[in-house]
XYZ file of C-alpha atoms in Angstrom:
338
model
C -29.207 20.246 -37.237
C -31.825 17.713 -36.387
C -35.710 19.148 -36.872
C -36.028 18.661 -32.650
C -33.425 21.263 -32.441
C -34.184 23.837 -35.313
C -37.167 25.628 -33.597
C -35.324 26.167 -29.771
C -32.477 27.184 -32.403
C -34.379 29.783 -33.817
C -35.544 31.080 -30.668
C -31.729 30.944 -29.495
C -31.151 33.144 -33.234
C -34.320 35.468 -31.980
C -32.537 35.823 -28.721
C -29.427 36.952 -30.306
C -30.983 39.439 -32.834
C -32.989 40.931 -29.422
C -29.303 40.805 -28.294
C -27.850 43.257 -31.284
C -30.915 45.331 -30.359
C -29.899 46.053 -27.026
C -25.932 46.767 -28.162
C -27.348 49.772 -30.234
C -29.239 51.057 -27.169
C -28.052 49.412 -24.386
C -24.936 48.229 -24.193
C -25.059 46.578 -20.536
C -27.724 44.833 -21.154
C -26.308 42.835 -24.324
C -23.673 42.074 -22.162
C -25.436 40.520 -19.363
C -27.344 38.608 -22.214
C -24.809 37.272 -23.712
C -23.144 36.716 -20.470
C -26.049 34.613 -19.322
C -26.113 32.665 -22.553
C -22.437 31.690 -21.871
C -23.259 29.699 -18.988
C -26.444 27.995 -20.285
C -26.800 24.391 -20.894
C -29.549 24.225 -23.549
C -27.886 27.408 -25.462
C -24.530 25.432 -25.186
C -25.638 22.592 -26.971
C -27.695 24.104 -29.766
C -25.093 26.379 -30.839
C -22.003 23.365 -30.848
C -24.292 21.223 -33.020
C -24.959 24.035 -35.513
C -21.745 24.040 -38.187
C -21.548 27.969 -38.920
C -21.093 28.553 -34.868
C -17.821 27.110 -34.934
C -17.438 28.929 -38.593
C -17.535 32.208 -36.599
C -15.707 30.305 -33.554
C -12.488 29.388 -34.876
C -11.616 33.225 -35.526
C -10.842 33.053 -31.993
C -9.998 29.015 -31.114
C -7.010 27.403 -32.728
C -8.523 24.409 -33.324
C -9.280 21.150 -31.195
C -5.995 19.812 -30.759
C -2.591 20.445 -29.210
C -1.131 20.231 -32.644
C -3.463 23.427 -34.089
C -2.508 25.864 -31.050
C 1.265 24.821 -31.384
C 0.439 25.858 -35.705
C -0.668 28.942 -34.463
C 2.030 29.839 -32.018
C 4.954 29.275 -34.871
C 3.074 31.194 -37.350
C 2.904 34.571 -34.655
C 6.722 33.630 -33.540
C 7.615 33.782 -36.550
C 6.251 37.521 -36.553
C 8.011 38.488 -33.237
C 4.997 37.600 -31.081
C 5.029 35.525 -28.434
C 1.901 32.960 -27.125
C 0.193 31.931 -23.985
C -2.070 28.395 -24.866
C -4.563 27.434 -23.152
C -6.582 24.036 -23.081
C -10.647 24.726 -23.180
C -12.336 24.103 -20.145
C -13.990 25.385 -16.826
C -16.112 24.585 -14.151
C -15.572 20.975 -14.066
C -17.242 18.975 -11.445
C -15.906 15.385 -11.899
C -12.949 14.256 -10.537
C -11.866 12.026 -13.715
C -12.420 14.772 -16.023
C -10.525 17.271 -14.316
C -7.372 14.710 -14.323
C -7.914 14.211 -17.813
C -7.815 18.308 -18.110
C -4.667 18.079 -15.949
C -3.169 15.584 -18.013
C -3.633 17.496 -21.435
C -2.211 20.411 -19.665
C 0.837 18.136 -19.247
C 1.324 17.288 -22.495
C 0.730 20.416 -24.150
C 3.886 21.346 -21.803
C 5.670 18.322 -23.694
C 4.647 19.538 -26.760
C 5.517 23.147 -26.258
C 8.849 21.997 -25.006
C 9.614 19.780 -28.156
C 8.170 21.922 -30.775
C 10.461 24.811 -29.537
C 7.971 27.381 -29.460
C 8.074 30.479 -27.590
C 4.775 29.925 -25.848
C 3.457 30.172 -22.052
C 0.558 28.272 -20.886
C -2.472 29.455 -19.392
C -4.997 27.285 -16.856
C -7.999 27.756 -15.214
C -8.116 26.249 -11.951
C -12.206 25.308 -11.971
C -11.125 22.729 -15.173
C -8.740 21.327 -12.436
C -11.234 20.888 -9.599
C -11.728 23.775 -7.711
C -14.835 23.803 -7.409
C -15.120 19.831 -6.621
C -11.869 19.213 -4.077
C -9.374 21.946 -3.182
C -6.557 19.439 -2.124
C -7.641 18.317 -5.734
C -7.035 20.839 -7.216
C -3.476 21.468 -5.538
C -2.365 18.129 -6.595
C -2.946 18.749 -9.987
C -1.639 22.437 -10.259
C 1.829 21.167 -8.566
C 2.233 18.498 -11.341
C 2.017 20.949 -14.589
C 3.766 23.448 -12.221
C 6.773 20.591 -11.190
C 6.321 19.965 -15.287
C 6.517 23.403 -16.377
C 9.943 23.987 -14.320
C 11.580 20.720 -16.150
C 10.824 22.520 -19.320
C 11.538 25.971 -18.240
C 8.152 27.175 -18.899
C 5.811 29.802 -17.352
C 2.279 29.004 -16.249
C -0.149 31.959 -15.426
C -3.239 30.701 -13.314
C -6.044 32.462 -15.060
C -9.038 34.373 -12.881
C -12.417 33.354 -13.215
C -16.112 34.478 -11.740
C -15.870 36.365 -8.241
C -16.788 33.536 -6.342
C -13.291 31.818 -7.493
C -10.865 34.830 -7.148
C -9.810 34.549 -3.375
C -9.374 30.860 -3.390
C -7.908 31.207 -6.633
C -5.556 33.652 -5.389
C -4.768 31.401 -1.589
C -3.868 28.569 -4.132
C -1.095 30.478 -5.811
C -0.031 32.068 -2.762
C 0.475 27.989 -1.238
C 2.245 27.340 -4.429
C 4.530 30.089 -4.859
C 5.526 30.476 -1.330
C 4.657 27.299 0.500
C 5.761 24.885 -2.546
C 8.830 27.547 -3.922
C 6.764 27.558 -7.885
C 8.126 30.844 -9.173
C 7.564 29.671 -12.428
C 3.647 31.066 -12.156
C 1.971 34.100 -11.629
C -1.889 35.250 -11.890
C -4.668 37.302 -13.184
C -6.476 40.186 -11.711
C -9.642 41.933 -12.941
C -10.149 45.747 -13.295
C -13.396 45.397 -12.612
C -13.753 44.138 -9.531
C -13.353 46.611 -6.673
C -10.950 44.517 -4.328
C -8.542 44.495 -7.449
C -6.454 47.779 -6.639
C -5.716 45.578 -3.146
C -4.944 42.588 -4.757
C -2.555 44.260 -7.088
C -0.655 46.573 -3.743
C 0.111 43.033 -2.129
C 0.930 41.332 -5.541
C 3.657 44.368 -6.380
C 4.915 43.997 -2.536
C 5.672 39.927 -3.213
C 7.431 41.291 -6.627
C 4.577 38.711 -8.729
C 3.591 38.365 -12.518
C 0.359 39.919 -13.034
C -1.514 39.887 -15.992
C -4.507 42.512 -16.102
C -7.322 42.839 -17.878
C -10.921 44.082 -18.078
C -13.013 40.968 -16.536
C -15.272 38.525 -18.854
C -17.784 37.435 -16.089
C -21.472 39.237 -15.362
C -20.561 40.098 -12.060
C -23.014 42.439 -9.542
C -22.939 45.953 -8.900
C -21.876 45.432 -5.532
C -18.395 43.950 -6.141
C -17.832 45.012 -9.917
C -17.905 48.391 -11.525
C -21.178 48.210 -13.927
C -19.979 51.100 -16.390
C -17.463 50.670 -19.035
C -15.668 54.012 -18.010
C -15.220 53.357 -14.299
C -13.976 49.796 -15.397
C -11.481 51.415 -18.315
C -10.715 54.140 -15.636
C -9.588 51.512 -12.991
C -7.854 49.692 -15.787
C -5.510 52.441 -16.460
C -4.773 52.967 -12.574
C -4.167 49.615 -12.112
C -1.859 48.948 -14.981
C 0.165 52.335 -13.739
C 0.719 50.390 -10.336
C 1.803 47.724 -11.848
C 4.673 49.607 -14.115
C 5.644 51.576 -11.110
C 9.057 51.845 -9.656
C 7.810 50.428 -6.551
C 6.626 47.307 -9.043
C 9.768 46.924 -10.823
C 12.093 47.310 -8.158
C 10.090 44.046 -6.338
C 10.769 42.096 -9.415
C 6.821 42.515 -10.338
C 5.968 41.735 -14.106
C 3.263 43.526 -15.611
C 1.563 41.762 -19.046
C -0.972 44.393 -19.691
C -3.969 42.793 -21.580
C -6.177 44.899 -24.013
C -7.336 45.559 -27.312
C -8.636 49.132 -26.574
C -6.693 51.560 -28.513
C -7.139 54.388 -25.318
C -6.159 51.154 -23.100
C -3.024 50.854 -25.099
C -2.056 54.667 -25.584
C -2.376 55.243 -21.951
C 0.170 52.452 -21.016
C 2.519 53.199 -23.856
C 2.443 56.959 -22.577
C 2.833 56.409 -19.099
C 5.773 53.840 -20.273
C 7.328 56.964 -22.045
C 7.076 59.105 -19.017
C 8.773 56.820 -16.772
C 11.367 55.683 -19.489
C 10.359 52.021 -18.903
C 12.117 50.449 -21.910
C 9.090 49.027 -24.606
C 10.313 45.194 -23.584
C 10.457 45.912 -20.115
C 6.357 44.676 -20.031
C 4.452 43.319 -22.198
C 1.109 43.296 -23.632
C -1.248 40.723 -24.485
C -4.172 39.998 -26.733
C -6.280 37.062 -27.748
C -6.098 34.832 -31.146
C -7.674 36.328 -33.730
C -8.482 39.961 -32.603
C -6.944 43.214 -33.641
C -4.079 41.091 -35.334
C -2.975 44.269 -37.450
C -2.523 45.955 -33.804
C -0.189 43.084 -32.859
C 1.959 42.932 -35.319
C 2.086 46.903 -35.401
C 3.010 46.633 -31.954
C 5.701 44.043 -32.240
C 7.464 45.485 -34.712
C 7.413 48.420 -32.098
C 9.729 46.577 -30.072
C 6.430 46.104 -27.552
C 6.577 42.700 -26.356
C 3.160 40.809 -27.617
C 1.788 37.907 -26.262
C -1.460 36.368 -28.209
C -3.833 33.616 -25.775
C -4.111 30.862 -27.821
C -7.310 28.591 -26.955
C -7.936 25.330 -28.382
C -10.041 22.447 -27.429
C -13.664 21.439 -27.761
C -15.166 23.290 -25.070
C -15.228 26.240 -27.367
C -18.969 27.449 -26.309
C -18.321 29.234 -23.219
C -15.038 31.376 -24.393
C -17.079 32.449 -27.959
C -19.771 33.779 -25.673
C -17.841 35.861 -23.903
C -15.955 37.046 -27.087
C -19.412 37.857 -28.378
C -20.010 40.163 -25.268
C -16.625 41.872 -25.491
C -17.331 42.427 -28.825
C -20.892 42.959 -30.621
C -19.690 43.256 -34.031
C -18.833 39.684 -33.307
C -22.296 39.088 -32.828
C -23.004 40.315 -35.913
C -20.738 38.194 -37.574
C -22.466 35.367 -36.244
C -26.238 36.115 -37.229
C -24.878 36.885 -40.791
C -23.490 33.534 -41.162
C -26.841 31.913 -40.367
C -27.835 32.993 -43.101
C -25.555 31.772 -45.287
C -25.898 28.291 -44.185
């Protein structure tokens, strides 16, 4: 690190320590912190540039190329656990970039395809250019889509800030049932209060859903601020979603958490409804709770692990570091070991 960027760094460092502050006494407001640092330029920069940030990083990124995620995803197959990849990126707002992001998409299909890994792939649709051209952003989803078919993969459109959810969620529609993709399905949010909708007309069309918490700082008046009305919803939603009304549509539910009440609640609702252990699945990211997935796979739970790689690293580690303050932790430690 240049001596231009050690003294904002060290304010960025203060920030965080104010940050691990606010986890021991208020938890909300570390994440909307952290949240906020996530999308911030100048934060964004000085962290990439300093060496033990990517230290602390690649606990939860594969690595910067095609060839590390696809390392990653044998080494978990070869434990019974299945992947999902995903290719770094969001929010793009140039046209040649996010056809560069589309074409990387492709090729990790390729790659996927010839490495013979049991692996899914993940994309945002912001890295593809929905927030610059819709018709853009169409024309790139049905090439990895028309791709993912020739290779008989899956490709789950990921959910991203409120703003992006319903034309997130018209784009699949267009694809599934205006283009015939059923290789795809989508993301929903339990914290988000339109989400118990979204999932009652995703169950009637018999779709893949893959739910989780939410990663974004979203406001009171769309989002559930608490942790317990969010978990709460969580556990309602993911109920829906292994209903008999669900399964008898052909719905799919991947049920994404690493919160042990999270998981017993599913696994005992599962039990209740003898819903066989491989009937759903659930899913966790790279480098968290790895004793749980293993545990869980040798179950006979079906476990999928997100595997990100890429250089656009900052924005993902942020929000790992609000999911997660011990993570935090982590981090300031390390600074002072380099």
């Amino acid at each position: 690190m240049t001596d231009k960027n050690r003294s904002p760094f060290f304010s960025l460092l203060a920030l965080l320590l104010v940050a691990f502050l606010l986890y021991l006494y208020a938890e909300r407001w570390l994440r909307a912190l952290l949240l906020y640092l996530a999308g911030a330029d100048w934060a964004n920069r000085l962290v990439t540039e300093f060496p033990p940030a990517w230290y602390v990083a690649s606990r939860f990124v594969a690595g910067e190329t095609r060839a590390d995620a696809i390392r990653v995803a044998r080494r978990l197959n070869e434990k019974g656990i299945t992947t999902t990849m995903a290719y770094l990126g969001e929010s793009i707002t140039d046209v040649a970039e996010a056809n560069a992001a589309r074409d990387e998409i492709l090729s990790m299909l390729d790659d996927i395809s010839h490495s013979g890994v049991r692996g899914h792939v993940s994309v945002k649709l912001s890295q593809l250019g929905l927030k610059i051209d819709r018709q853009l952003t169409l024309d790139n989803m049905r090439r990895i889509l028309e791709r993912a078919q020739a290779h008989d993969i899956f490709v789950r459109i990921d959910m991203e800030e409120s703003e992006l959810v319903e034309p997130t969620l018209e784009l699949f529609h267009i694809l599934r049932d205006e283009h015939g993709f059923s290789n795809t399905g989508v993301v929903i949010q339990s914290y988000l209060y339109r989400s118990e909708a979204d999932v009652r007309r995703l169950i009637g069309e018999g779709v893949s859903v893959r739910l989780c918490k939410g990663a974004y700082n979203e406001p009171p008046e769309i989002a559930f601020s608490e942790k317990a009305a969010t978990n709460e919803n969580f556990v309602r939603l993911a109920k829906m979603l292994l209903s008999e009304q669900a399964r008898a549509n052909g719905a799919y539910a991947a049920i994404a958490t690493h919160d042990d009440e999270m998981l017993a609640a599913t696994m005992a609702y599962a039990r209740a409804q003898d819903i066989a252990p491989d009937a759903f699945e659930f899913q966790m990211l790279h480098g968290v709770r790895r004793p749980t997935q293993e545990a869980l796979a040798q179950q006979g739970y079906r476990v999928r692990v997100y595997i990100p790689y890429g250089t656009a690293w900052y924005p993902y580690f942020m929000r790992r570091l609000a999911e997660r303050p011990a993570n935090l932790w982590f981090f300031i430690v390390n600074f002072f070991r380099h």
